[in-house]
Coordinates of C-alpha atoms and ligand atoms in Angstrom, one line a residue:
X1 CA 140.4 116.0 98.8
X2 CA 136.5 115.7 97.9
X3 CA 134.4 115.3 100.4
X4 CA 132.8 112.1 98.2
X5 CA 133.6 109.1 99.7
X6 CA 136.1 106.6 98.9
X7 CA 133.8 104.2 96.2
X8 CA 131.6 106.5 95.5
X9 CA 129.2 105.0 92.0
X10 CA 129.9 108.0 89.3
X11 CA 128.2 106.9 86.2
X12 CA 125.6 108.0 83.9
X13 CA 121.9 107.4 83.6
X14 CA 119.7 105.7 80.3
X15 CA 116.4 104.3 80.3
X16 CA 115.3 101.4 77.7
X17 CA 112.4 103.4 76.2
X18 CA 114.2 106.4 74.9
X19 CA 117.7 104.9 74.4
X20 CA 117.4 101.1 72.9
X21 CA 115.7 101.5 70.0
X22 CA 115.0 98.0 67.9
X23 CA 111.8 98.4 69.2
X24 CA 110.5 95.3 67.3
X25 CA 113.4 93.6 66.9
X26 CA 114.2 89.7 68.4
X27 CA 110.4 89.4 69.2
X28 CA 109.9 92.6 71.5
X29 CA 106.7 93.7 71.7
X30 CA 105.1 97.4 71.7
X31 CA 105.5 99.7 75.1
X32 CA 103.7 102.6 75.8
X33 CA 106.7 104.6 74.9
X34 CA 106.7 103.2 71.4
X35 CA 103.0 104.3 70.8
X36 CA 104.5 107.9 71.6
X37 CA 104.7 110.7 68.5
X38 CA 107.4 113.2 68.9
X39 CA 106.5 116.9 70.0
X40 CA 108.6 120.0 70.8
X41 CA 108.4 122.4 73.6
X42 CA 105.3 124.3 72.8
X43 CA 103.4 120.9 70.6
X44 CA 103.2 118.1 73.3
X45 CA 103.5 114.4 71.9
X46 CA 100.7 112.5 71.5
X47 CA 99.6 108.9 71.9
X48 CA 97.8 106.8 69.2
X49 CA 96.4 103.3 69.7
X50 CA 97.8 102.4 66.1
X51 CA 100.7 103.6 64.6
X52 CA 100.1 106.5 61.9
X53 CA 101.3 106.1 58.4
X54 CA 103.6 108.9 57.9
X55 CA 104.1 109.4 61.8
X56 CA 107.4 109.8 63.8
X57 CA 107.5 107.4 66.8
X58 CA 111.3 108.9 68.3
X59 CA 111.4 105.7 71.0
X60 CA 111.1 103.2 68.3
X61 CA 114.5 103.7 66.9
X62 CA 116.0 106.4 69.2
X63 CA 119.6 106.3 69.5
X64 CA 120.2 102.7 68.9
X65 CA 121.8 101.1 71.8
X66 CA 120.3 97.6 71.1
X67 CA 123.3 97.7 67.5
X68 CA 125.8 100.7 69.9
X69 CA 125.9 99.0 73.0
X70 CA 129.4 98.2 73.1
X71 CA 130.6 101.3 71.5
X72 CA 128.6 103.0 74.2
X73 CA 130.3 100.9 76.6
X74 CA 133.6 101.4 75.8
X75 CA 133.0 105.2 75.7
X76 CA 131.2 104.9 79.0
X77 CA 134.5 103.0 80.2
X78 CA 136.8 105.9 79.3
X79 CA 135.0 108.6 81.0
X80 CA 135.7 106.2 84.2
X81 CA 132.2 105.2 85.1
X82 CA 131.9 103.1 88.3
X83 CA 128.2 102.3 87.8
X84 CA 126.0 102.4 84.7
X85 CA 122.1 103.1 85.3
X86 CA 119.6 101.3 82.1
X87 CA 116.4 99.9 81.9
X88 CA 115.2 96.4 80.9
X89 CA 112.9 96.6 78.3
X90 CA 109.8 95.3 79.9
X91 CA 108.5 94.0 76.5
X92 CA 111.8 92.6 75.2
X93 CA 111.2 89.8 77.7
X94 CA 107.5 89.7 78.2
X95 CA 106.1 91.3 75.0
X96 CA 102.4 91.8 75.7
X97 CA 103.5 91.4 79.5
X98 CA 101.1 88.5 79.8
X99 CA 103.3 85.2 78.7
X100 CA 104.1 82.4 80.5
X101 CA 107.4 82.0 78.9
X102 CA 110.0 84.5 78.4
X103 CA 111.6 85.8 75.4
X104 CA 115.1 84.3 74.9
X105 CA 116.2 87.0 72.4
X106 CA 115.3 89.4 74.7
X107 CA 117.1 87.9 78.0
X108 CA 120.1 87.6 76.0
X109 CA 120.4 91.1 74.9
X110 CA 120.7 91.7 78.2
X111 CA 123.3 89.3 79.2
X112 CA 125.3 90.5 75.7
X113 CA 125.2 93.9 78.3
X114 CA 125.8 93.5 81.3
X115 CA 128.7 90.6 80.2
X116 CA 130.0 93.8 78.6
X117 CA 129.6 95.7 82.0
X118 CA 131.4 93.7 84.0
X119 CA 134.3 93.4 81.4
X120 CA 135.0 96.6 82.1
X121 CA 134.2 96.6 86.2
X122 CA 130.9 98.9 86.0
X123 CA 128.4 98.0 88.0
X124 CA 124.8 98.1 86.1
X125 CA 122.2 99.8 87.8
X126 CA 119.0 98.6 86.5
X127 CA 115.5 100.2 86.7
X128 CA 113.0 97.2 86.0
X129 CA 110.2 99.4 84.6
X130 CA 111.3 103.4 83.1
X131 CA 108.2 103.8 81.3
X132 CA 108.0 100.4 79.1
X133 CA 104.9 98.8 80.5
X134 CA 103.9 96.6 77.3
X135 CA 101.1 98.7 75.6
X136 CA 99.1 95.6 75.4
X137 CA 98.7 95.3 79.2
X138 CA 96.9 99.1 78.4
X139 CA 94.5 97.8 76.3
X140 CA 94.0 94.3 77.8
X141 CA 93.3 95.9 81.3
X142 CA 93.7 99.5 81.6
X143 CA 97.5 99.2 82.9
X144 CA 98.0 99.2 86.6
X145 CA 94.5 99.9 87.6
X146 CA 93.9 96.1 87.4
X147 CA 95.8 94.1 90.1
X148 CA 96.4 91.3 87.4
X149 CA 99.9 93.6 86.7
X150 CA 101.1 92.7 90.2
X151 CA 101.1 89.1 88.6
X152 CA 102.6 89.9 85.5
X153 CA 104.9 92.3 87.1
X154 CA 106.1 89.9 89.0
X155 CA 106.5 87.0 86.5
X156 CA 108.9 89.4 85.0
X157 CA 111.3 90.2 87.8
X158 CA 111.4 86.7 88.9
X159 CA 112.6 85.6 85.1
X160 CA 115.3 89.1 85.3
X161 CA 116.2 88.4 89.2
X162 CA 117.0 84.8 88.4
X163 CA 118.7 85.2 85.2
X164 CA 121.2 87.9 85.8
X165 CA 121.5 87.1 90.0
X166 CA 125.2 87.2 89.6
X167 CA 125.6 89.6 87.3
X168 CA 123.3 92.6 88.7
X169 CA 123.4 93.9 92.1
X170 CA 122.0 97.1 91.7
X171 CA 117.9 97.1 91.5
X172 CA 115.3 100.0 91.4
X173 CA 112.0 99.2 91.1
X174 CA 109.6 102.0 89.3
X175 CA 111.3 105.2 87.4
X176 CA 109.9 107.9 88.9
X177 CA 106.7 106.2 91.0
X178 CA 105.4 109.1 92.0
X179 CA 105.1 110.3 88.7
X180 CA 101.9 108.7 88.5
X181 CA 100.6 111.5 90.9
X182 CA 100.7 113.4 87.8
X183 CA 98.5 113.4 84.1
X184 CA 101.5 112.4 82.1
X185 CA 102.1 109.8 84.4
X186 CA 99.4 107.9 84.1
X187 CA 100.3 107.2 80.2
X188 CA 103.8 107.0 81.0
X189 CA 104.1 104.9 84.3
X190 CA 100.3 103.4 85.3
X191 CA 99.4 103.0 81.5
X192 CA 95.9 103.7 83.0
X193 CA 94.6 104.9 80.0
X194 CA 92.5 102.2 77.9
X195 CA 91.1 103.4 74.3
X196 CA 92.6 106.9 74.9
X197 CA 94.2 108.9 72.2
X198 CA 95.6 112.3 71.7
X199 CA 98.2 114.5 73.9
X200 CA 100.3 113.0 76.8
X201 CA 99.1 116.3 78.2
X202 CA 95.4 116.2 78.1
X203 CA 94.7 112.9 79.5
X204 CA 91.5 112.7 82.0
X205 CA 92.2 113.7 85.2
X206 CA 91.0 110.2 87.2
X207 CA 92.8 110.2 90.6
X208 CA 90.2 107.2 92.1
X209 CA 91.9 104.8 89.1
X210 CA 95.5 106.5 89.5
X211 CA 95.9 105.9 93.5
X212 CA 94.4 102.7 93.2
X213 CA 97.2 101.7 90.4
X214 CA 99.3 103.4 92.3
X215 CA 98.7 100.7 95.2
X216 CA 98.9 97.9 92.8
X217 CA 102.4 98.7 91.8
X218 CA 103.5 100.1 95.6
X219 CA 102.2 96.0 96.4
X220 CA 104.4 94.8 92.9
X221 CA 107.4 97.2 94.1
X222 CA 107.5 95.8 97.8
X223 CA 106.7 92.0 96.5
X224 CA 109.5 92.5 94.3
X225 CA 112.0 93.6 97.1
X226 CA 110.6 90.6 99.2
X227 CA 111.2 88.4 96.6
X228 CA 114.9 90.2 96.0
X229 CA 115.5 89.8 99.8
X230 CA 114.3 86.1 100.2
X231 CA 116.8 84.9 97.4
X232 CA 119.0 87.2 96.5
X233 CA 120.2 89.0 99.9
X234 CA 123.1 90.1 97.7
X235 CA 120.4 92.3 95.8
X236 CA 120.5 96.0 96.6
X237 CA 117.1 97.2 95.9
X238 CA 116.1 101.3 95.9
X239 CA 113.1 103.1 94.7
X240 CA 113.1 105.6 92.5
X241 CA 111.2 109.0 92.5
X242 CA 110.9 112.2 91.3
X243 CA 112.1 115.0 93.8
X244 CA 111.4 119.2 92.9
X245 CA 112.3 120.8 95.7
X246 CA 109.5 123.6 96.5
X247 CA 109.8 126.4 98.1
X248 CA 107.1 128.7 99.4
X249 CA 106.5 131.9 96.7
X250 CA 105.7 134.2 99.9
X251 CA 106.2 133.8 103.7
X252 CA 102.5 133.8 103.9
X253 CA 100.7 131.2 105.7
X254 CA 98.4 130.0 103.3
X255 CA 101.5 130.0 100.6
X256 CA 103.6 127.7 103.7
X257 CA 100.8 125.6 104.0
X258 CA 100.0 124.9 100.5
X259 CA 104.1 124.4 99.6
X260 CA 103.5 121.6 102.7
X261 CA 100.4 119.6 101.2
X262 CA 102.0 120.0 97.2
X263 CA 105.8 118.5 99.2
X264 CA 103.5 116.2 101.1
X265 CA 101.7 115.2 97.7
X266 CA 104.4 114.9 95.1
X267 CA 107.4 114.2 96.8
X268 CA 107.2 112.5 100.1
X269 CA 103.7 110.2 99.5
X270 CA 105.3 107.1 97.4
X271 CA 108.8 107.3 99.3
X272 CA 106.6 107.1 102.5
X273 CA 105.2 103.8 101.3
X274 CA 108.1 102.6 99.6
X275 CA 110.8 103.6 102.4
X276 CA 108.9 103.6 105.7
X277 CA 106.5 100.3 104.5
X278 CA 103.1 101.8 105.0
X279 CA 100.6 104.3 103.9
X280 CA 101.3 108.4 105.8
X281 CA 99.4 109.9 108.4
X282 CA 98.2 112.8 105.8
X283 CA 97.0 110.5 102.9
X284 CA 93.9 109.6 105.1
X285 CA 92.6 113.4 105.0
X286 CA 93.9 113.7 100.8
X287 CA 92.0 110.7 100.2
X288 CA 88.9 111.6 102.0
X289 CA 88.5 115.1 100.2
X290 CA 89.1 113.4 96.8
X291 CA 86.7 111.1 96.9
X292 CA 89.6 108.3 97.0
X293 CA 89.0 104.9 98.1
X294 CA 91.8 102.5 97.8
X295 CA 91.0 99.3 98.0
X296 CA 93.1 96.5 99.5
X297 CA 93.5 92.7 99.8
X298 CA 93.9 90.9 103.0
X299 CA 97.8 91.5 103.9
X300 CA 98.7 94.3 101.4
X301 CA 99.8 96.1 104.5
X302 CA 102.3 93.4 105.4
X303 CA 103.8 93.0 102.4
X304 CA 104.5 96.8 102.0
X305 CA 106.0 96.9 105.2
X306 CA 108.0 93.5 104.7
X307 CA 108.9 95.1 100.8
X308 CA 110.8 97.9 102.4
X309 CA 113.5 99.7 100.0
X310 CA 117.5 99.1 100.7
X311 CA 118.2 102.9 99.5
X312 CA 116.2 105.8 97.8
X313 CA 117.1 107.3 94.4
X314 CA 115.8 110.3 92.8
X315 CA 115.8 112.9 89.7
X316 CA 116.9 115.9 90.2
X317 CA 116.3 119.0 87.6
X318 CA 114.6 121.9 88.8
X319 CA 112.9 123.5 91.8
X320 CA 109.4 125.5 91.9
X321 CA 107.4 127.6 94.3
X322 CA 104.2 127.1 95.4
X323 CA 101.5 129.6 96.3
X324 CA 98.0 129.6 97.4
X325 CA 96.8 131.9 94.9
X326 CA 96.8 129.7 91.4
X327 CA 96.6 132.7 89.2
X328 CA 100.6 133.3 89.4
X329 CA 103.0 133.1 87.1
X330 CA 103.7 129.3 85.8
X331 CA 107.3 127.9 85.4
X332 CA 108.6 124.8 82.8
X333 CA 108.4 121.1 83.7
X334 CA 107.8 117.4 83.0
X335 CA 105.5 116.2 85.5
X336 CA 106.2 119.0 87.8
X337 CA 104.3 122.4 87.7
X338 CA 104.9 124.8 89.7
X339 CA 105.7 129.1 89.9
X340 CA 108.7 130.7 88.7
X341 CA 110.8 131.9 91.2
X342 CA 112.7 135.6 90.4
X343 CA 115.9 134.6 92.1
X344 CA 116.6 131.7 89.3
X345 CA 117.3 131.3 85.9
X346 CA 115.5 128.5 83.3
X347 CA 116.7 126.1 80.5
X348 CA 115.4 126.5 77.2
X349 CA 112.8 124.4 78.6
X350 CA 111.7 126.8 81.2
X351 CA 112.9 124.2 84.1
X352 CA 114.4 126.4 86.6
X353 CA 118.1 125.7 87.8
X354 CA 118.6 125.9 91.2
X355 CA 121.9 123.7 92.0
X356 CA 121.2 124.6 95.9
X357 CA 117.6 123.0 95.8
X358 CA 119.7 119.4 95.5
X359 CA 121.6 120.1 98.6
X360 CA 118.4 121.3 100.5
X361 CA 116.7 118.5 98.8
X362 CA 119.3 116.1 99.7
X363 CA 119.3 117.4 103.2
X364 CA 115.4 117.3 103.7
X365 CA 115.1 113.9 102.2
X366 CA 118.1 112.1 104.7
X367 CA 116.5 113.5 107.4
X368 CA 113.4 112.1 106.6
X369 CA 115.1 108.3 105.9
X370 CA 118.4 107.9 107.2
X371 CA 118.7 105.5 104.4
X372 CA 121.4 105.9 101.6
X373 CA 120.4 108.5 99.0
X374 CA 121.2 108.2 95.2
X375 CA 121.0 110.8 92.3
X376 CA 120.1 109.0 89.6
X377 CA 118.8 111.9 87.4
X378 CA 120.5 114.8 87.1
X379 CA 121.2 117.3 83.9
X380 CA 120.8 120.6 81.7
X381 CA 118.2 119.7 78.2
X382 CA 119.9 122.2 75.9
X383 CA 120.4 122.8 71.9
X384 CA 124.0 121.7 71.5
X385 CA 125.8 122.9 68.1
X386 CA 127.7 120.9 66.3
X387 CA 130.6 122.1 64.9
X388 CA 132.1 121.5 61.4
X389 CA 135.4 119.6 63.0
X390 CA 133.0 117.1 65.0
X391 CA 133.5 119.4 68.1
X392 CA 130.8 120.1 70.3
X393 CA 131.3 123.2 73.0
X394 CA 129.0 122.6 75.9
X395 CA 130.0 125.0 78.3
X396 CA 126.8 125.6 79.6
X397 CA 126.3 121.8 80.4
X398 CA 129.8 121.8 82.5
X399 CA 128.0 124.3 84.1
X400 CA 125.2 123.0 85.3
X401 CA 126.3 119.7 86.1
X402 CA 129.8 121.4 88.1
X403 CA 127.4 123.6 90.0
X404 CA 124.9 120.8 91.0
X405 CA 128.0 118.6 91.8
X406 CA 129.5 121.5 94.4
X407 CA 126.0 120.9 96.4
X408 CA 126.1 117.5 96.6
X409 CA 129.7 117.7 97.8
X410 CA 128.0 120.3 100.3
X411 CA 125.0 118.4 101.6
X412 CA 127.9 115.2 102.0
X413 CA 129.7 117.3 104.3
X414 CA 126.1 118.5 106.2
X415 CA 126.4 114.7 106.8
X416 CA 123.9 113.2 103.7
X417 CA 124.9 108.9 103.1
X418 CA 125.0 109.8 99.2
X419 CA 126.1 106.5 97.3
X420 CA 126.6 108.1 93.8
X421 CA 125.9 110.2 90.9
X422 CA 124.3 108.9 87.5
X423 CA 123.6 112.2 85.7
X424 CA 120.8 111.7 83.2
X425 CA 121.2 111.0 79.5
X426 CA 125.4 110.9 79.3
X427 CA 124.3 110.1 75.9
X428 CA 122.1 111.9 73.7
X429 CA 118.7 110.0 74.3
X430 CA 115.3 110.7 72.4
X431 CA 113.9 113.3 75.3
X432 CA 110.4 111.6 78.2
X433 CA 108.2 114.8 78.0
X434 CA 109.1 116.0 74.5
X435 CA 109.9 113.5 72.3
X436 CA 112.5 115.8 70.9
X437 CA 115.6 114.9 69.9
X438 CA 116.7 118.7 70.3
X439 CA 116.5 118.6 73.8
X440 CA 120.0 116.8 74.4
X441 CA 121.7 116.1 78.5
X442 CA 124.1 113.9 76.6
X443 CA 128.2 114.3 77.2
X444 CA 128.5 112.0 73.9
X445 CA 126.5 114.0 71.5
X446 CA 124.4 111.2 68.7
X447 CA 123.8 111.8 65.5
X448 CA 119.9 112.0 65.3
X449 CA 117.4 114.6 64.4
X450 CA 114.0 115.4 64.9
X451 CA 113.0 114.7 61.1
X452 CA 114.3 111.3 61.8
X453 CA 117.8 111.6 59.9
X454 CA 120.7 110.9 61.4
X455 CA 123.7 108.7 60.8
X456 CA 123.7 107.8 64.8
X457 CA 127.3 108.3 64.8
X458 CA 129.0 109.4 68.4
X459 CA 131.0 112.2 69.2
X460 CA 132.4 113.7 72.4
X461 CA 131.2 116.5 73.9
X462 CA 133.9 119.3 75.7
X463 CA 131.5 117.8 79.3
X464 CA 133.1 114.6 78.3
X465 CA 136.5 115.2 78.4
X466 CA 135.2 117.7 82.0
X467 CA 133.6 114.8 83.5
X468 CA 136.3 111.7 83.0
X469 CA 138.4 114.5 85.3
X470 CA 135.8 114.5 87.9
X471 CA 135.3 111.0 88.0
X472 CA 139.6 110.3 87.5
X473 CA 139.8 112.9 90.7
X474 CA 136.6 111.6 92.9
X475 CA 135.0 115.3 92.3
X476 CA 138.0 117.0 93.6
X477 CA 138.7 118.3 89.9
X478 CA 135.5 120.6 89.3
Ligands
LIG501 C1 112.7 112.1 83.9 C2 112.7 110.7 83.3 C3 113.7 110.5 82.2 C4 114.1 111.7 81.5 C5 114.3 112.9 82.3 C6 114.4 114.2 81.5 O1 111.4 112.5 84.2 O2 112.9 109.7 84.3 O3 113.2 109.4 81.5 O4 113.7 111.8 80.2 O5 113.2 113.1 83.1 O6 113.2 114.7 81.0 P1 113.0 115.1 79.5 O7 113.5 114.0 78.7 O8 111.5 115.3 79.4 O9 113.8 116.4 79.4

């Protein structure tokens, strides 16, 4: 018998943004993500204020879930999924963001889902904003770095919160918050990036306007929860962040202390606020030698200690090592940099795979909360081939994903509250950093290509058939 618990939420992970598609369809309106060219691994995407004649914008049709989503469904259904993580569209229901009234179309959409959810007995897991802040609100306001979002933020949850109250229990506020700690996040996540064009990796460096959005949507995260808490004490709301587990590159001092301030930094900073309800001890010292000055209303404090999160999720991809001396050798990521480390091997992407970082990780971060944990995110971006009988041999995936799954089991039996599993992409999606369709997590492969062709038909993957076992057996089967 696994060590997993009796219940435990395996499922699969999606986000609006890079799955729905229909990006102008029913009256939604343009998110940041739709603005988004594609790139590859060594030419990063770009952003453009208009959309270029000629121009591939992957998110705007990507792999069509808005016209798939039962077929999806069904498929999801078969591989025995408990739960089922998606996004809302932000912009499907508020399409500039700044309404008063909500879009019908858009709210039923989602009912069409989640009605197809429940048919089945999966339990949606929904992420209210994945990187789908209406591109409007960018050029209107300069995204998050004008408190007005809180507002508008807020409209929107109370429309989705009232709407689908008995239909969604599962609630996570911001993909990936901390993300905004980072340059890509700020086009991504804070949208803090009015009148800029060009690469998603080359935006200005402004950390006084990203903390500060930052606290505008730790305010909107917490008000949100308050909200969820006051009216809906059914609700089950989490946060949701990116964790890389670091490890110092030498035992050095200087490298221990500088792993300490980058954990401090990128992992533990928004979970502070988000799971503990108030600003940490350190971010006083980071602020002061940056030059940051957050400013606050009258009782922001209270409501980010009354907004505290039920649970914390996280992705989970890679770990990195951290030294004091910057001229070392870089590794791959996202929004994480980082050092290689000689004991690991990378993806194709250069993100290092260190199944053992998620139990440390896991470990490190329940110590911390003593709150239940979540892996929302989890998964191997690889070139799959496809072959000529419609067969698609993914060892390498089973791999990963088996391997990652023995730690959790591991850090469960060290004692870890883990709730469930939603590895990322169980369908091919259009890929966050990239824009690449190339770089597929999917167990259901989609028929989609970087030059835009495609039929969009699915197909199972040899991890599809692997993972219905592991779900059928609770993990027991690996
Ligand atoms: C996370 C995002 C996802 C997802 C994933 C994989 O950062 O929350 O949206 O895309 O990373 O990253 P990528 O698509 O860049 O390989």
């Amino acid at each position: 018998m696994s060590a997993f618990k009796e219940g435990f939420l395996w499922g699969g992970a999606t986000a609006a943004n890079q799955y729905e598609g229909a990006w102008d369809v029913d009256g939604k309106g343009a998110s940041v993500s739709d603005h988004c060219t594609n790139g590859t691994h060594t030419t990063p995407k770009r952003i453009t204020r208009s959309f270029e004649e000629g121009t591939l914008y992957p998110s705007r049709e990507a792999t069509d879930f808005y016209h798939h989503y039962k077929e999806d469904i069904a498929l999801a259904h078969e591989m025995g999924f408990k739960v089922f993580r998606m996004s809302i569209n932000w912009t499907r229901i508020f399409p500039t963001g700044m309404e008063d009234v909500p879009n019908e179309a858009g709210l039923a959409f989602y009912d069409k889902v989640f009605d197809e959810l429940i048919k089945y007995g999966i339990e949606p897991l929904v992420t209210i904003s994945h990187y789908e802040m209406p591109y409007a609100l960018v050029e209107a306001c300069n995204g998050w770095a004008s408190r007005d979002c809180i507002t508008y933020f807020m409209n929107y949850c109370k429309v989705i919160f009232d709407r689908y109250q008995n239909k969604v229990k599962y609630w996570l506020t911001f993909n990936e918050i901390n993300s905004g700690t980072t340059a890509m996040g700020a086009i991504l996540s804070l949208g803090t990036i009015q009148g800029y064009e060009g690469s998603v990796m080359e935006v200005p460096d402004d950390l006084q306007t990203n903390y500060q959005a930052l606290h505008h949507q730790f305010v909107a995260s917490a008000l949100a929860v308050k909200y969820a808490h006051d009216n809906y004490p059914q609700f089950k709301m989490g946060n949701m962040c990116i964790f890389g587990a670091m490890y110092p590159l030498t035992c050095h001092p200087d490298d221990i202390i500088e792993c300490q301030k980058e954990m401090q930094k990128m992992n533990w900073f928004t979970a502070d606020v988000q799971v503990r309800g108030a600003y940490p001890y350190y971010a006083k010292r980071f602020f002061e030698e940056n030059n940051i000055v957050i400013k606050k209303e009258p009782g922001d404090d209270e409501i980010l200690f009354e907004g505290k999160v039920d649970y914390y999720t996280f992705s989970y991809y890679m770990s990195n090592c951290v030294s004091a001396d910057e001229e070392k050798n870089k590794a791959g990521g996202n929004l994480l940099g980082g050092l290689k480390n000689p004991y690991l091997e990378a993806s194709d992407w250069g993100w290092q795979i260190d199944p053992q970082g998620l139990r440390y990780s896991l470990n490190e971060i329940y110590a911390r909360y003593q709150v239940p944990l979540m892996v929302v995110e989890n998964g191997l971006g690889a070139f799959d081939k496809l072959e000529e009988d419609g067969s698609i041999h993914d060892e390498y995936r089973i791999d990963y994903l088996r391997r990652h799954i023995k730690e959790m089991e591991e850090a469960v039996k060290d004692g870890v509250d883990l709730m469930g599993y939603t590895p990322w992409g169980w369908i091919d999606v259009v890929s966050a950093s990239t824009g690449e369709m190339a770089k597929r997590y999917g167990m259901v492969y989609v028929d989609k290509y970087d030059d835009g062709t495609g039929d969009l038909g699915r197909k199972k993957k040899d991890s599809f058939f692997w993972y219905k076992k592991v779900i059928e057996s609770n993990g027991d089967t690996l």
